[in-house]
Amino acid sequence: MAKVLVATVKPFAPAAVGNIKEIVEKAGYEFALLEKYADQSDFIKAVSDADALIIRSDKATREVIEAGKNLKIIIRAGAGYDNIDLEAATEKGIVAMNTPGQNSNAVAELALGMMVYFARNCFNGKAGTELKGKKLGIHAYGNVGRYVANIAKGFGMEIYAFDPYIPKENIEKDGVHSVGSVEELYSKCQYVSLHIPANEETKNSINYELLSKMPKGAVLVNTARKEVVCEKSLMTMFAERDDFGYISDIAPDCMDEIAEKYEGRYFFTPKKMGAQTAEANINAGIAAANQIVNYLEKGDKTFQVNK
Ligand code: 3PG
Protein backbone atom coordinates (compact mmCIF):
# COMPACT_ATOMS: atom_id res chain seq x y z
CA MET A 1 0.00 0.00 0.00
CA ALA A 2 1.44 3.38 -1.03
CA LYS A 3 1.99 5.82 1.80
CA VAL A 4 1.25 9.54 1.48
CA LEU A 5 2.96 11.78 4.02
CA VAL A 6 1.78 15.33 4.72
CA ALA A 7 4.71 17.12 6.38
CA THR A 8 3.99 20.70 7.37
CA VAL A 9 5.75 22.79 10.00
CA LYS A 10 2.94 25.30 9.53
CA PRO A 11 -0.16 23.08 9.63
CA PHE A 12 -3.00 23.18 7.13
CA ALA A 13 -6.44 24.08 8.49
CA PRO A 14 -7.98 20.90 10.01
CA ALA A 15 -10.62 20.74 7.27
CA ALA A 16 -7.89 20.62 4.63
CA VAL A 17 -6.15 17.74 6.43
CA GLY A 18 -9.50 15.91 6.55
CA ASN A 19 -9.99 16.43 2.82
CA ILE A 20 -6.51 15.16 1.97
CA LYS A 21 -6.93 12.11 4.20
CA GLU A 22 -10.27 11.27 2.59
CA ILE A 23 -8.90 11.43 -0.97
CA VAL A 24 -5.80 9.43 -0.05
CA GLU A 25 -7.70 6.70 1.79
CA LYS A 26 -10.41 6.49 -0.86
CA ALA A 27 -7.65 5.74 -3.36
CA GLY A 28 -6.52 2.88 -1.11
CA TYR A 29 -3.36 4.53 0.20
CA GLU A 30 -2.08 5.00 3.72
CA PHE A 31 -2.22 8.53 5.14
CA ALA A 32 0.45 9.90 7.50
CA LEU A 33 0.68 13.34 9.09
CA LEU A 34 3.68 15.17 10.53
CA GLU A 35 2.77 18.66 11.72
CA LYS A 36 4.70 21.36 13.61
CA TYR A 37 7.82 19.23 13.64
CA ALA A 38 10.58 20.74 15.73
CA ASP A 39 13.57 19.64 13.74
CA GLN A 40 14.41 18.77 10.12
CA SER A 41 15.56 15.36 11.40
CA ASP A 42 11.93 14.54 12.28
CA PHE A 43 10.99 15.26 8.67
CA ILE A 44 13.86 13.11 7.40
CA LYS A 45 12.76 10.23 9.62
CA ALA A 46 9.10 10.48 8.60
CA VAL A 47 9.81 10.51 4.87
CA SER A 48 11.85 7.29 4.95
CA ASP A 49 8.95 5.00 4.00
CA ALA A 50 6.70 7.46 2.13
CA ASP A 51 5.82 7.02 -1.54
CA ALA A 52 4.36 10.50 -1.89
CA LEU A 53 4.92 13.71 -0.01
CA ILE A 54 2.83 16.86 0.43
CA ILE A 55 4.61 19.92 1.82
CA ARG A 56 4.13 23.68 2.14
CA SER A 57 7.23 25.84 2.65
CA ASP A 58 8.94 22.84 4.25
CA LYS A 59 12.42 22.28 2.93
CA ALA A 60 12.64 19.24 0.69
CA THR A 61 16.43 19.25 0.65
CA ARG A 62 18.71 16.67 -0.97
CA GLU A 63 18.97 14.98 2.42
CA VAL A 64 15.19 14.66 2.71
CA ILE A 65 14.88 13.44 -0.88
CA GLU A 66 17.62 10.86 -0.45
CA ALA A 67 16.07 9.67 2.81
CA GLY A 68 12.80 9.02 0.97
CA LYS A 69 13.85 5.69 -0.47
CA ASN A 70 10.37 4.97 -1.91
CA LEU A 71 9.51 8.53 -2.90
CA LYS A 72 7.92 8.92 -6.32
CA ILE A 73 6.27 12.31 -6.08
CA ILE A 74 6.60 15.53 -4.06
CA ILE A 75 3.81 18.09 -4.15
CA ARG A 76 4.39 21.61 -2.94
CA ALA A 77 0.82 22.55 -1.94
CA GLY A 78 1.19 26.14 -3.09
CA ALA A 79 2.86 28.18 -5.80
CA GLY A 80 6.57 28.73 -5.08
CA TYR A 81 8.71 25.60 -5.23
CA ASP A 82 12.05 27.19 -4.33
CA ASN A 83 12.01 24.98 -1.21
CA ILE A 84 12.46 21.76 -3.23
CA ASP A 85 15.89 20.62 -4.40
CA LEU A 86 14.70 19.94 -7.94
CA GLU A 87 18.07 18.64 -9.08
CA ALA A 88 18.08 15.99 -6.36
CA ALA A 89 14.48 15.04 -7.16
CA THR A 90 15.20 14.72 -10.88
CA GLU A 91 18.31 12.63 -10.20
CA LYS A 92 16.19 10.20 -8.22
CA GLY A 93 13.42 10.14 -10.84
CA ILE A 94 10.99 11.84 -8.46
CA VAL A 95 8.31 14.05 -9.95
CA ALA A 96 7.92 17.44 -8.26
CA MET A 97 4.75 19.49 -8.70
CA ASN A 98 3.12 22.62 -7.32
CA THR A 99 -0.59 23.44 -7.19
CA PRO A 100 -0.72 26.72 -9.12
CA GLY A 101 -3.56 29.14 -8.46
CA GLN A 102 -5.00 27.30 -5.47
CA ASN A 103 -3.95 29.78 -2.81
CA SER A 104 -3.69 32.89 -5.00
CA ASN A 105 -6.78 34.68 -3.74
CA ALA A 106 -5.63 34.37 -0.13
CA VAL A 107 -2.25 35.90 -0.96
CA ALA A 108 -3.87 38.69 -2.98
CA GLU A 109 -6.27 39.54 -0.16
CA LEU A 110 -3.34 39.79 2.23
CA ALA A 111 -1.45 42.11 -0.15
CA LEU A 112 -4.41 44.52 -0.30
CA GLY A 113 -5.10 44.08 3.41
CA MET A 114 -1.54 45.09 4.28
CA MET A 115 -1.80 48.07 1.93
CA VAL A 116 -4.95 49.36 3.63
CA TYR A 117 -3.46 48.77 7.08
CA PHE A 118 -0.28 50.63 6.17
CA ALA A 119 -2.06 53.49 4.36
CA ARG A 120 -4.03 54.02 7.60
CA ASN A 121 -0.86 54.22 9.71
CA CYS A 122 -1.38 50.72 11.10
CA PHE A 123 -4.65 51.98 12.67
CA ASN A 124 -2.84 54.20 15.16
CA GLY A 125 -5.58 56.83 15.15
CA LYS A 126 -3.77 59.39 12.97
CA ALA A 127 -5.16 60.44 9.57
CA GLY A 128 -3.86 58.18 6.85
CA THR A 129 -4.38 58.01 3.09
CA GLU A 130 -6.65 56.09 0.72
CA LEU A 131 -5.81 53.63 -2.03
CA LYS A 132 -8.39 55.09 -4.43
CA GLY A 133 -6.77 56.84 -7.37
CA LYS A 134 -3.25 55.64 -6.46
CA LYS A 135 -1.11 53.85 -9.03
CA LEU A 136 -0.42 50.20 -8.28
CA GLY A 137 2.31 48.33 -10.15
CA ILE A 138 2.03 44.58 -10.29
CA HIS A 139 5.43 43.00 -10.80
CA ALA A 140 4.65 39.71 -12.57
CA TYR A 141 1.15 38.99 -13.74
CA GLY A 142 0.63 35.34 -12.82
CA ASN A 143 -2.18 33.91 -10.73
CA VAL A 144 -1.60 36.11 -7.66
CA GLY A 145 -0.91 39.22 -9.74
CA ARG A 146 -4.25 38.81 -11.53
CA TYR A 147 -6.16 38.45 -8.26
CA VAL A 148 -4.40 41.51 -6.85
CA ALA A 149 -5.41 43.51 -9.94
CA ASN A 150 -9.01 42.41 -9.62
CA ILE A 151 -9.30 43.34 -5.94
CA ALA A 152 -7.40 46.62 -6.44
CA LYS A 153 -9.91 47.58 -9.12
CA GLY A 154 -12.58 47.52 -6.42
CA PHE A 155 -10.51 50.03 -4.45
CA GLY A 156 -10.43 52.34 -7.48
CA MET A 157 -6.67 52.05 -7.99
CA GLU A 158 -5.02 52.70 -11.35
CA ILE A 159 -3.33 49.42 -12.19
CA TYR A 160 -0.16 48.72 -14.16
CA ALA A 161 1.64 45.43 -14.68
CA PHE A 162 4.94 44.19 -16.03
CA ASP A 163 5.43 40.58 -17.06
CA PRO A 164 7.71 39.65 -19.96
CA TYR A 165 6.18 36.15 -20.10
CA ILE A 166 2.53 37.22 -20.50
CA PRO A 167 1.22 38.71 -23.77
CA LYS A 168 0.27 42.38 -23.45
CA GLU A 169 -3.29 41.63 -24.68
CA ASN A 170 -3.88 39.19 -21.80
CA ILE A 171 -2.98 41.90 -19.31
CA GLU A 172 -4.91 44.69 -21.00
CA LYS A 173 -8.11 42.68 -21.36
CA ASP A 174 -8.31 42.79 -17.54
CA GLY A 175 -8.35 46.60 -17.64
CA VAL A 176 -4.72 46.70 -16.49
CA HIS A 177 -2.10 48.86 -18.26
CA SER A 178 0.76 46.72 -19.53
CA VAL A 179 4.14 48.46 -19.32
CA GLY A 180 7.12 47.61 -21.51
CA SER A 181 9.85 47.52 -18.89
CA VAL A 182 10.33 46.89 -15.21
CA GLU A 183 11.92 50.36 -14.90
CA GLU A 184 8.75 51.93 -16.26
CA LEU A 185 6.64 50.07 -13.69
CA TYR A 186 8.70 51.35 -10.76
CA SER A 187 8.90 54.89 -12.18
CA LYS A 188 5.12 55.14 -12.55
CA CYS A 189 3.75 53.46 -9.46
CA GLN A 190 3.55 54.64 -5.87
CA TYR A 191 2.67 51.10 -4.79
CA VAL A 192 4.53 48.12 -6.26
CA SER A 193 3.37 44.61 -5.38
CA LEU A 194 5.84 41.77 -5.98
CA HIS A 195 4.67 38.47 -7.46
CA ILE A 196 7.88 37.06 -8.88
CA PRO A 197 9.26 33.65 -7.89
CA ALA A 198 12.58 33.30 -6.06
CA ASN A 199 15.20 31.86 -8.39
CA GLU A 200 18.76 32.62 -9.47
CA GLU A 201 17.55 35.31 -11.85
CA THR A 202 15.27 37.11 -9.39
CA LYS A 203 17.11 36.89 -6.06
CA ASN A 204 18.19 40.40 -4.97
CA SER A 205 16.77 41.78 -8.21
CA ILE A 206 14.58 44.38 -6.48
CA ASN A 207 17.44 46.76 -5.94
CA TYR A 208 18.21 50.44 -5.41
CA GLU A 209 18.23 51.11 -9.14
CA LEU A 210 14.57 50.11 -9.34
CA LEU A 211 13.32 51.26 -5.93
CA SER A 212 14.83 54.73 -6.24
CA LYS A 213 12.72 55.31 -9.35
CA MET A 214 9.50 55.05 -7.35
CA PRO A 215 7.48 58.26 -6.94
CA LYS A 216 6.82 60.09 -3.67
CA GLY A 217 5.12 58.04 -0.96
CA ALA A 218 6.60 54.83 -2.38
CA VAL A 219 5.42 51.59 -0.80
CA LEU A 220 6.92 48.23 -1.71
CA VAL A 221 4.57 45.31 -1.02
CA ASN A 222 6.12 41.86 -0.79
CA THR A 223 3.96 38.75 -0.57
CA ALA A 224 6.40 36.83 -2.78
CA ARG A 225 9.75 35.89 -1.20
CA LYS A 226 12.07 37.93 1.00
CA GLU A 227 15.09 36.81 -1.07
CA VAL A 228 13.99 38.76 -4.15
CA VAL A 229 14.55 42.09 -2.38
CA CYS A 230 18.13 43.32 -2.04
CA GLU A 231 18.33 44.24 1.64
CA LYS A 232 21.28 46.57 1.20
CA SER A 233 19.20 48.56 -1.27
CA LEU A 234 16.28 48.47 1.12
CA MET A 235 18.37 50.03 3.87
CA THR A 236 19.66 52.71 1.50
CA MET A 237 16.10 53.54 0.47
CA PHE A 238 14.98 53.82 4.11
CA ALA A 239 17.94 56.08 4.87
CA GLU A 240 17.63 58.34 1.82
CA ARG A 241 13.87 58.62 1.49
CA ASP A 242 11.70 59.27 4.51
CA ASP A 243 8.64 58.76 2.29
CA PHE A 244 9.55 55.13 1.54
CA GLY A 245 7.76 52.23 3.21
CA TYR A 246 8.12 48.45 3.03
CA ILE A 247 5.39 45.97 3.89
CA SER A 248 6.10 42.31 3.66
CA ASP A 249 4.69 38.89 4.41
CA ILE A 250 7.86 37.71 6.18
CA ALA A 251 10.37 40.01 7.71
CA PRO A 252 13.69 40.69 6.01
CA ASP A 253 16.91 39.65 7.74
CA CYS A 254 17.57 43.34 8.47
CA MET A 255 14.26 43.66 10.35
CA ASP A 256 15.82 44.66 13.68
CA GLU A 257 17.70 47.56 12.14
CA ILE A 258 14.57 48.74 10.32
CA ALA A 259 12.52 48.47 13.51
CA GLU A 260 15.11 50.40 15.48
CA LYS A 261 15.53 53.27 13.01
CA TYR A 262 12.36 53.58 10.95
CA GLU A 263 9.30 53.32 13.13
CA GLY A 264 5.99 53.60 11.30
CA ARG A 265 7.54 52.96 7.89
CA TYR A 266 7.24 49.19 7.73
CA PHE A 267 4.98 46.28 8.53
CA PHE A 268 6.04 42.63 8.62
CA THR A 269 3.83 39.65 9.39
CA PRO A 270 5.29 37.63 12.26
CA LYS A 271 4.87 34.43 10.23
CA LYS A 272 4.26 33.91 6.49
CA MET A 273 0.49 34.40 6.37
CA GLY A 274 -0.35 34.84 2.67
CA ALA A 275 -1.76 31.38 2.05
CA GLN A 276 -2.90 30.85 5.62
CA THR A 277 -6.67 30.68 5.13
CA ALA A 278 -8.99 27.71 5.44
CA GLU A 279 -10.05 28.16 1.82
CA ALA A 280 -6.50 28.26 0.44
CA ASN A 281 -5.45 25.27 2.55
CA ILE A 282 -8.47 23.28 1.40
CA ASN A 283 -8.00 24.20 -2.28
CA ALA A 284 -4.27 23.48 -2.28
CA GLY A 285 -4.61 20.36 -0.12
CA ILE A 286 -7.32 18.80 -2.29
CA ALA A 287 -5.39 19.65 -5.46
CA ALA A 288 -2.22 18.11 -4.00
CA ALA A 289 -3.96 14.88 -2.98
CA ASN A 290 -5.70 14.54 -6.35
CA GLN A 291 -2.46 15.21 -8.23
CA ILE A 292 -0.80 12.38 -6.27
CA VAL A 293 -3.61 9.94 -7.02
CA ASN A 294 -3.66 10.94 -10.70
CA TYR A 295 0.08 10.48 -10.97
CA LEU A 296 0.27 7.16 -9.14
CA GLU A 297 -2.79 5.76 -10.94
CA LYS A 298 -2.45 7.23 -14.42
CA GLY A 299 1.01 8.75 -14.67
CA ASP A 300 -0.55 12.22 -15.03
CA LYS A 301 2.31 14.74 -14.82
CA THR A 302 0.33 17.98 -15.18
CA PHE A 303 1.99 20.68 -13.03
CA GLN A 304 5.35 18.91 -12.95
CA VAL A 305 8.04 21.51 -12.32
CA ASN A 306 11.22 19.42 -12.73
CA LYS A 307 11.28 18.41 -16.36
C1 3PG B 1 3.26 29.81 -1.92
O1 3PG B 1 4.33 29.84 -2.54
O2 3PG B 1 2.30 29.13 -2.29
C2 3PG B 1 3.07 30.68 -0.69
O3 3PG B 1 4.24 31.33 -0.39
C3 3PG B 1 2.49 29.95 0.48
O4 3PG B 1 3.41 29.31 1.30
P1 3PG B 1 2.94 28.45 2.59
O5 3PG B 1 2.15 27.29 2.09
O6 3PG B 1 4.18 28.05 3.27
O7 3PG B 1 2.09 29.34 3.44
Tab-separated table of C-alpha atoms and ligand atoms in Angstrom:
chain	number	residue	atom	x	y	z
A	1	MET	CA	0.000	0.000	0.000
A	2	ALA	CA	1.439	3.385	-1.032
A	3	LYS	CA	1.990	5.822	1.800
A	4	VAL	CA	1.251	9.538	1.485
A	5	LEU	CA	2.962	11.782	4.020
A	6	VAL	CA	1.779	15.327	4.725
A	7	ALA	CA	4.705	17.117	6.378
A	8	THR	CA	3.992	20.696	7.373
A	9	VAL	CA	5.749	22.793	10.000
A	10	LYS	CA	2.945	25.297	9.525
A	11	PRO	CA	-0.161	23.078	9.635
A	12	PHE	CA	-2.995	23.177	7.134
A	13	ALA	CA	-6.443	24.082	8.493
A	14	PRO	CA	-7.979	20.903	10.011
A	15	ALA	CA	-10.625	20.736	7.269
A	16	ALA	CA	-7.888	20.615	4.626
A	17	VAL	CA	-6.149	17.741	6.428
A	18	GLY	CA	-9.495	15.912	6.549
A	19	ASN	CA	-9.993	16.426	2.817
A	20	ILE	CA	-6.510	15.161	1.967
A	21	LYS	CA	-6.934	12.109	4.195
A	22	GLU	CA	-10.272	11.274	2.587
A	23	ILE	CA	-8.898	11.432	-0.969
A	24	VAL	CA	-5.797	9.426	-0.047
A	25	GLU	CA	-7.700	6.697	1.790
A	26	LYS	CA	-10.409	6.489	-0.862
A	27	ALA	CA	-7.649	5.743	-3.358
A	28	GLY	CA	-6.525	2.878	-1.106
A	29	TYR	CA	-3.360	4.530	0.204
A	30	GLU	CA	-2.083	5.001	3.722
A	31	PHE	CA	-2.219	8.534	5.144
A	32	ALA	CA	0.446	9.902	7.500
A	33	LEU	CA	0.681	13.339	9.089
A	34	LEU	CA	3.684	15.168	10.527
A	35	GLU	CA	2.773	18.658	11.720
A	36	LYS	CA	4.701	21.359	13.606
A	37	TYR	CA	7.822	19.233	13.637
A	38	ALA	CA	10.582	20.736	15.731
A	39	ASP	CA	13.575	19.637	13.744
A	40	GLN	CA	14.414	18.768	10.124
A	41	SER	CA	15.562	15.357	11.403
A	42	ASP	CA	11.927	14.543	12.283
A	43	PHE	CA	10.989	15.258	8.667
A	44	ILE	CA	13.865	13.111	7.398
A	45	LYS	CA	12.756	10.232	9.619
A	46	ALA	CA	9.103	10.478	8.604
A	47	VAL	CA	9.807	10.515	4.866
A	48	SER	CA	11.851	7.293	4.946
A	49	ASP	CA	8.946	5.000	3.999
A	50	ALA	CA	6.701	7.464	2.132
A	51	ASP	CA	5.818	7.017	-1.537
A	52	ALA	CA	4.357	10.496	-1.894
A	53	LEU	CA	4.921	13.710	-0.013
A	54	ILE	CA	2.833	16.861	0.426
A	55	ILE	CA	4.612	19.924	1.815
A	56	ARG	CA	4.132	23.677	2.140
A	57	SER	CA	7.235	25.842	2.653
A	58	ASP	CA	8.941	22.839	4.250
A	59	LYS	CA	12.423	22.285	2.926
A	60	ALA	CA	12.642	19.241	0.691
A	61	THR	CA	16.431	19.255	0.652
A	62	ARG	CA	18.710	16.674	-0.972
A	63	GLU	CA	18.967	14.984	2.420
A	64	VAL	CA	15.186	14.664	2.707
A	65	ILE	CA	14.877	13.442	-0.880
A	66	GLU	CA	17.623	10.861	-0.452
A	67	ALA	CA	16.067	9.667	2.805
A	68	GLY	CA	12.801	9.024	0.966
A	69	LYS	CA	13.847	5.686	-0.467
A	70	ASN	CA	10.367	4.975	-1.908
A	71	LEU	CA	9.506	8.532	-2.904
A	72	LYS	CA	7.916	8.920	-6.316
A	73	ILE	CA	6.273	12.308	-6.082
A	74	ILE	CA	6.597	15.533	-4.065
A	75	ILE	CA	3.810	18.093	-4.145
A	76	ARG	CA	4.385	21.612	-2.941
A	77	ALA	CA	0.824	22.553	-1.943
A	78	GLY	CA	1.194	26.138	-3.090
A	79	ALA	CA	2.856	28.179	-5.799
A	80	GLY	CA	6.566	28.731	-5.076
A	81	TYR	CA	8.712	25.601	-5.233
A	82	ASP	CA	12.050	27.192	-4.329
A	83	ASN	CA	12.006	24.979	-1.213
A	84	ILE	CA	12.463	21.765	-3.227
A	85	ASP	CA	15.891	20.619	-4.398
A	86	LEU	CA	14.704	19.937	-7.936
A	87	GLU	CA	18.066	18.636	-9.084
A	88	ALA	CA	18.075	15.989	-6.362
A	89	ALA	CA	14.477	15.042	-7.164
A	90	THR	CA	15.205	14.722	-10.876
A	91	GLU	CA	18.313	12.627	-10.201
A	92	LYS	CA	16.186	10.196	-8.218
A	93	GLY	CA	13.417	10.136	-10.842
A	94	ILE	CA	10.989	11.835	-8.459
A	95	VAL	CA	8.307	14.050	-9.954
A	96	ALA	CA	7.919	17.442	-8.260
A	97	MET	CA	4.751	19.490	-8.701
A	98	ASN	CA	3.124	22.618	-7.318
A	99	THR	CA	-0.589	23.442	-7.187
A	100	PRO	CA	-0.724	26.719	-9.120
A	101	GLY	CA	-3.558	29.136	-8.458
A	102	GLN	CA	-5.000	27.297	-5.474
A	103	ASN	CA	-3.946	29.779	-2.814
A	104	SER	CA	-3.694	32.892	-4.997
A	105	ASN	CA	-6.780	34.683	-3.738
A	106	ALA	CA	-5.632	34.367	-0.131
A	107	VAL	CA	-2.251	35.903	-0.963
A	108	ALA	CA	-3.874	38.695	-2.984
A	109	GLU	CA	-6.274	39.537	-0.164
A	110	LEU	CA	-3.338	39.786	2.228
A	111	ALA	CA	-1.453	42.112	-0.150
A	112	LEU	CA	-4.406	44.519	-0.298
A	113	GLY	CA	-5.103	44.082	3.410
A	114	MET	CA	-1.540	45.092	4.277
A	115	MET	CA	-1.803	48.065	1.929
A	116	VAL	CA	-4.954	49.358	3.626
A	117	TYR	CA	-3.456	48.772	7.080
A	118	PHE	CA	-0.282	50.633	6.167
A	119	ALA	CA	-2.059	53.487	4.357
A	120	ARG	CA	-4.035	54.020	7.601
A	121	ASN	CA	-0.863	54.222	9.708
A	122	CYS	CA	-1.384	50.722	11.103
A	123	PHE	CA	-4.650	51.979	12.670
A	124	ASN	CA	-2.844	54.197	15.162
A	125	GLY	CA	-5.581	56.829	15.151
A	126	LYS	CA	-3.771	59.393	12.975
A	127	ALA	CA	-5.156	60.445	9.575
A	128	GLY	CA	-3.857	58.185	6.847
A	129	THR	CA	-4.383	58.008	3.089
A	130	GLU	CA	-6.647	56.092	0.716
A	131	LEU	CA	-5.810	53.632	-2.030
A	132	LYS	CA	-8.391	55.094	-4.429
A	133	GLY	CA	-6.768	56.840	-7.373
A	134	LYS	CA	-3.250	55.644	-6.456
A	135	LYS	CA	-1.114	53.854	-9.026
A	136	LEU	CA	-0.424	50.198	-8.279
A	137	GLY	CA	2.314	48.330	-10.146
A	138	ILE	CA	2.030	44.576	-10.287
A	139	HIS	CA	5.432	43.004	-10.802
A	140	ALA	CA	4.647	39.709	-12.567
A	141	TYR	CA	1.150	38.995	-13.744
A	142	GLY	CA	0.634	35.344	-12.823
A	143	ASN	CA	-2.179	33.911	-10.732
A	144	VAL	CA	-1.600	36.113	-7.662
A	145	GLY	CA	-0.915	39.217	-9.740
A	146	ARG	CA	-4.254	38.810	-11.529
A	147	TYR	CA	-6.158	38.448	-8.258
A	148	VAL	CA	-4.395	41.514	-6.854
A	149	ALA	CA	-5.412	43.508	-9.941
A	150	ASN	CA	-9.009	42.405	-9.617
A	151	ILE	CA	-9.303	43.335	-5.942
A	152	ALA	CA	-7.399	46.616	-6.443
A	153	LYS	CA	-9.907	47.581	-9.121
A	154	GLY	CA	-12.577	47.523	-6.421
A	155	PHE	CA	-10.510	50.026	-4.454
A	156	GLY	CA	-10.434	52.341	-7.476
A	157	MET	CA	-6.671	52.049	-7.986
A	158	GLU	CA	-5.024	52.697	-11.348
A	159	ILE	CA	-3.330	49.419	-12.189
A	160	TYR	CA	-0.162	48.724	-14.163
A	161	ALA	CA	1.639	45.429	-14.685
A	162	PHE	CA	4.938	44.186	-16.026
A	163	ASP	CA	5.428	40.580	-17.059
A	164	PRO	CA	7.708	39.647	-19.960
A	165	TYR	CA	6.178	36.150	-20.100
A	166	ILE	CA	2.525	37.216	-20.500
A	167	PRO	CA	1.222	38.714	-23.766
A	168	LYS	CA	0.274	42.382	-23.449
A	169	GLU	CA	-3.288	41.634	-24.682
A	170	ASN	CA	-3.878	39.194	-21.801
A	171	ILE	CA	-2.984	41.899	-19.312
A	172	GLU	CA	-4.912	44.694	-20.999
A	173	LYS	CA	-8.112	42.683	-21.355
A	174	ASP	CA	-8.310	42.792	-17.543
A	175	GLY	CA	-8.352	46.598	-17.644
A	176	VAL	CA	-4.721	46.704	-16.491
A	177	HIS	CA	-2.103	48.864	-18.262
A	178	SER	CA	0.765	46.722	-19.529
A	179	VAL	CA	4.145	48.464	-19.323
A	180	GLY	CA	7.118	47.612	-21.513
A	181	SER	CA	9.845	47.516	-18.889
A	182	VAL	CA	10.335	46.893	-15.209
A	183	GLU	CA	11.920	50.360	-14.899
A	184	GLU	CA	8.749	51.933	-16.256
A	185	LEU	CA	6.640	50.070	-13.685
A	186	TYR	CA	8.701	51.350	-10.757
A	187	SER	CA	8.895	54.893	-12.182
A	188	LYS	CA	5.121	55.136	-12.550
A	189	CYS	CA	3.746	53.465	-9.460
A	190	GLN	CA	3.554	54.643	-5.872
A	191	TYR	CA	2.668	51.097	-4.789
A	192	VAL	CA	4.529	48.121	-6.255
A	193	SER	CA	3.374	44.614	-5.375
A	194	LEU	CA	5.837	41.766	-5.978
A	195	HIS	CA	4.669	38.474	-7.461
A	196	ILE	CA	7.880	37.057	-8.884
A	197	PRO	CA	9.262	33.650	-7.888
A	198	ALA	CA	12.580	33.304	-6.064
A	199	ASN	CA	15.199	31.864	-8.385
A	200	GLU	CA	18.763	32.616	-9.465
A	201	GLU	CA	17.547	35.309	-11.849
A	202	THR	CA	15.265	37.112	-9.394
A	203	LYS	CA	17.108	36.885	-6.060
A	204	ASN	CA	18.192	40.405	-4.968
A	205	SER	CA	16.766	41.783	-8.213
A	206	ILE	CA	14.577	44.384	-6.479
A	207	ASN	CA	17.439	46.757	-5.938
A	208	TYR	CA	18.213	50.442	-5.415
A	209	GLU	CA	18.233	51.115	-9.138
A	210	LEU	CA	14.568	50.114	-9.336
A	211	LEU	CA	13.324	51.259	-5.931
A	212	SER	CA	14.831	54.726	-6.236
A	213	LYS	CA	12.717	55.310	-9.346
A	214	MET	CA	9.496	55.050	-7.350
A	215	PRO	CA	7.481	58.260	-6.936
A	216	LYS	CA	6.816	60.088	-3.673
A	217	GLY	CA	5.124	58.037	-0.959
A	218	ALA	CA	6.604	54.825	-2.385
A	219	VAL	CA	5.418	51.589	-0.797
A	220	LEU	CA	6.923	48.228	-1.715
A	221	VAL	CA	4.569	45.314	-1.020
A	222	ASN	CA	6.115	41.858	-0.789
A	223	THR	CA	3.958	38.746	-0.572
A	224	ALA	CA	6.402	36.831	-2.782
A	225	ARG	CA	9.749	35.893	-1.203
A	226	LYS	CA	12.073	37.927	0.999
A	227	GLU	CA	15.088	36.808	-1.066
A	228	VAL	CA	13.989	38.764	-4.147
A	229	VAL	CA	14.554	42.091	-2.379
A	230	CYS	CA	18.134	43.324	-2.037
A	231	GLU	CA	18.330	44.243	1.645
A	232	LYS	CA	21.283	46.571	1.199
A	233	SER	CA	19.201	48.559	-1.274
A	234	LEU	CA	16.279	48.466	1.116
A	235	MET	CA	18.365	50.030	3.872
A	236	THR	CA	19.656	52.713	1.496
A	237	MET	CA	16.096	53.536	0.475
A	238	PHE	CA	14.984	53.825	4.113
A	239	ALA	CA	17.943	56.083	4.874
A	240	GLU	CA	17.635	58.336	1.821
A	241	ARG	CA	13.870	58.617	1.493
A	242	ASP	CA	11.700	59.275	4.510
A	243	ASP	CA	8.636	58.763	2.287
A	244	PHE	CA	9.554	55.128	1.541
A	245	GLY	CA	7.763	52.231	3.215
A	246	TYR	CA	8.121	48.452	3.027
A	247	ILE	CA	5.389	45.975	3.890
A	248	SER	CA	6.101	42.308	3.663
A	249	ASP	CA	4.686	38.887	4.409
A	250	ILE	CA	7.860	37.708	6.183
A	251	ALA	CA	10.367	40.009	7.711
A	252	PRO	CA	13.692	40.688	6.007
A	253	ASP	CA	16.913	39.653	7.745
A	254	CYS	CA	17.566	43.337	8.474
A	255	MET	CA	14.263	43.660	10.350
A	256	ASP	CA	15.817	44.657	13.683
A	257	GLU	CA	17.697	47.559	12.138
A	258	ILE	CA	14.569	48.743	10.316
A	259	ALA	CA	12.515	48.466	13.505
A	260	GLU	CA	15.111	50.398	15.476
A	261	LYS	CA	15.529	53.270	13.012
A	262	TYR	CA	12.361	53.577	10.953
A	263	GLU	CA	9.301	53.322	13.131
A	264	GLY	CA	5.994	53.599	11.298
A	265	ARG	CA	7.536	52.956	7.888
A	266	TYR	CA	7.241	49.188	7.730
A	267	PHE	CA	4.982	46.280	8.525
A	268	PHE	CA	6.036	42.629	8.617
A	269	THR	CA	3.835	39.648	9.388
A	270	PRO	CA	5.292	37.630	12.255
A	271	LYS	CA	4.871	34.428	10.225
A	272	LYS	CA	4.258	33.914	6.488
A	273	MET	CA	0.491	34.396	6.373
A	274	GLY	CA	-0.346	34.839	2.670
A	275	ALA	CA	-1.756	31.382	2.052
A	276	GLN	CA	-2.895	30.845	5.617
A	277	THR	CA	-6.674	30.684	5.132
A	278	ALA	CA	-8.991	27.708	5.441
A	279	GLU	CA	-10.046	28.157	1.818
A	280	ALA	CA	-6.495	28.261	0.439
A	281	ASN	CA	-5.455	25.269	2.553
A	282	ILE	CA	-8.470	23.277	1.398
A	283	ASN	CA	-7.999	24.205	-2.282
A	284	ALA	CA	-4.267	23.481	-2.285
A	285	GLY	CA	-4.607	20.358	-0.123
A	286	ILE	CA	-7.316	18.799	-2.287
A	287	ALA	CA	-5.389	19.645	-5.464
A	288	ALA	CA	-2.217	18.110	-4.005
A	289	ALA	CA	-3.958	14.880	-2.984
A	290	ASN	CA	-5.697	14.544	-6.351
A	291	GLN	CA	-2.458	15.209	-8.226
A	292	ILE	CA	-0.798	12.378	-6.273
A	293	VAL	CA	-3.615	9.943	-7.019
A	294	ASN	CA	-3.665	10.943	-10.697
A	295	TYR	CA	0.080	10.478	-10.969
A	296	LEU	CA	0.267	7.156	-9.135
A	297	GLU	CA	-2.788	5.755	-10.941
A	298	LYS	CA	-2.447	7.233	-14.416
A	299	GLY	CA	1.014	8.754	-14.665
A	300	ASP	CA	-0.551	12.223	-15.033
A	301	LYS	CA	2.307	14.740	-14.823
A	302	THR	CA	0.334	17.976	-15.177
A	303	PHE	CA	1.986	20.676	-13.033
A	304	GLN	CA	5.352	18.906	-12.952
A	305	VAL	CA	8.045	21.513	-12.320
A	306	ASN	CA	11.222	19.419	-12.727
A	307	LYS	CA	11.284	18.408	-16.356
B	1	3PG	C1	3.256	29.806	-1.916
B	1	3PG	O1	4.327	29.841	-2.535
B	1	3PG	O2	2.302	29.130	-2.295
B	1	3PG	C2	3.069	30.680	-0.694
B	1	3PG	O3	4.235	31.334	-0.387
B	1	3PG	C3	2.489	29.951	0.485
B	1	3PG	O4	3.412	29.306	1.301
B	1	3PG	P1	2.944	28.453	2.588
B	1	3PG	O5	2.153	27.293	2.094
B	1	3PG	O6	4.183	28.054	3.270
B	1	3PG	O7	2.086	29.341	3.438
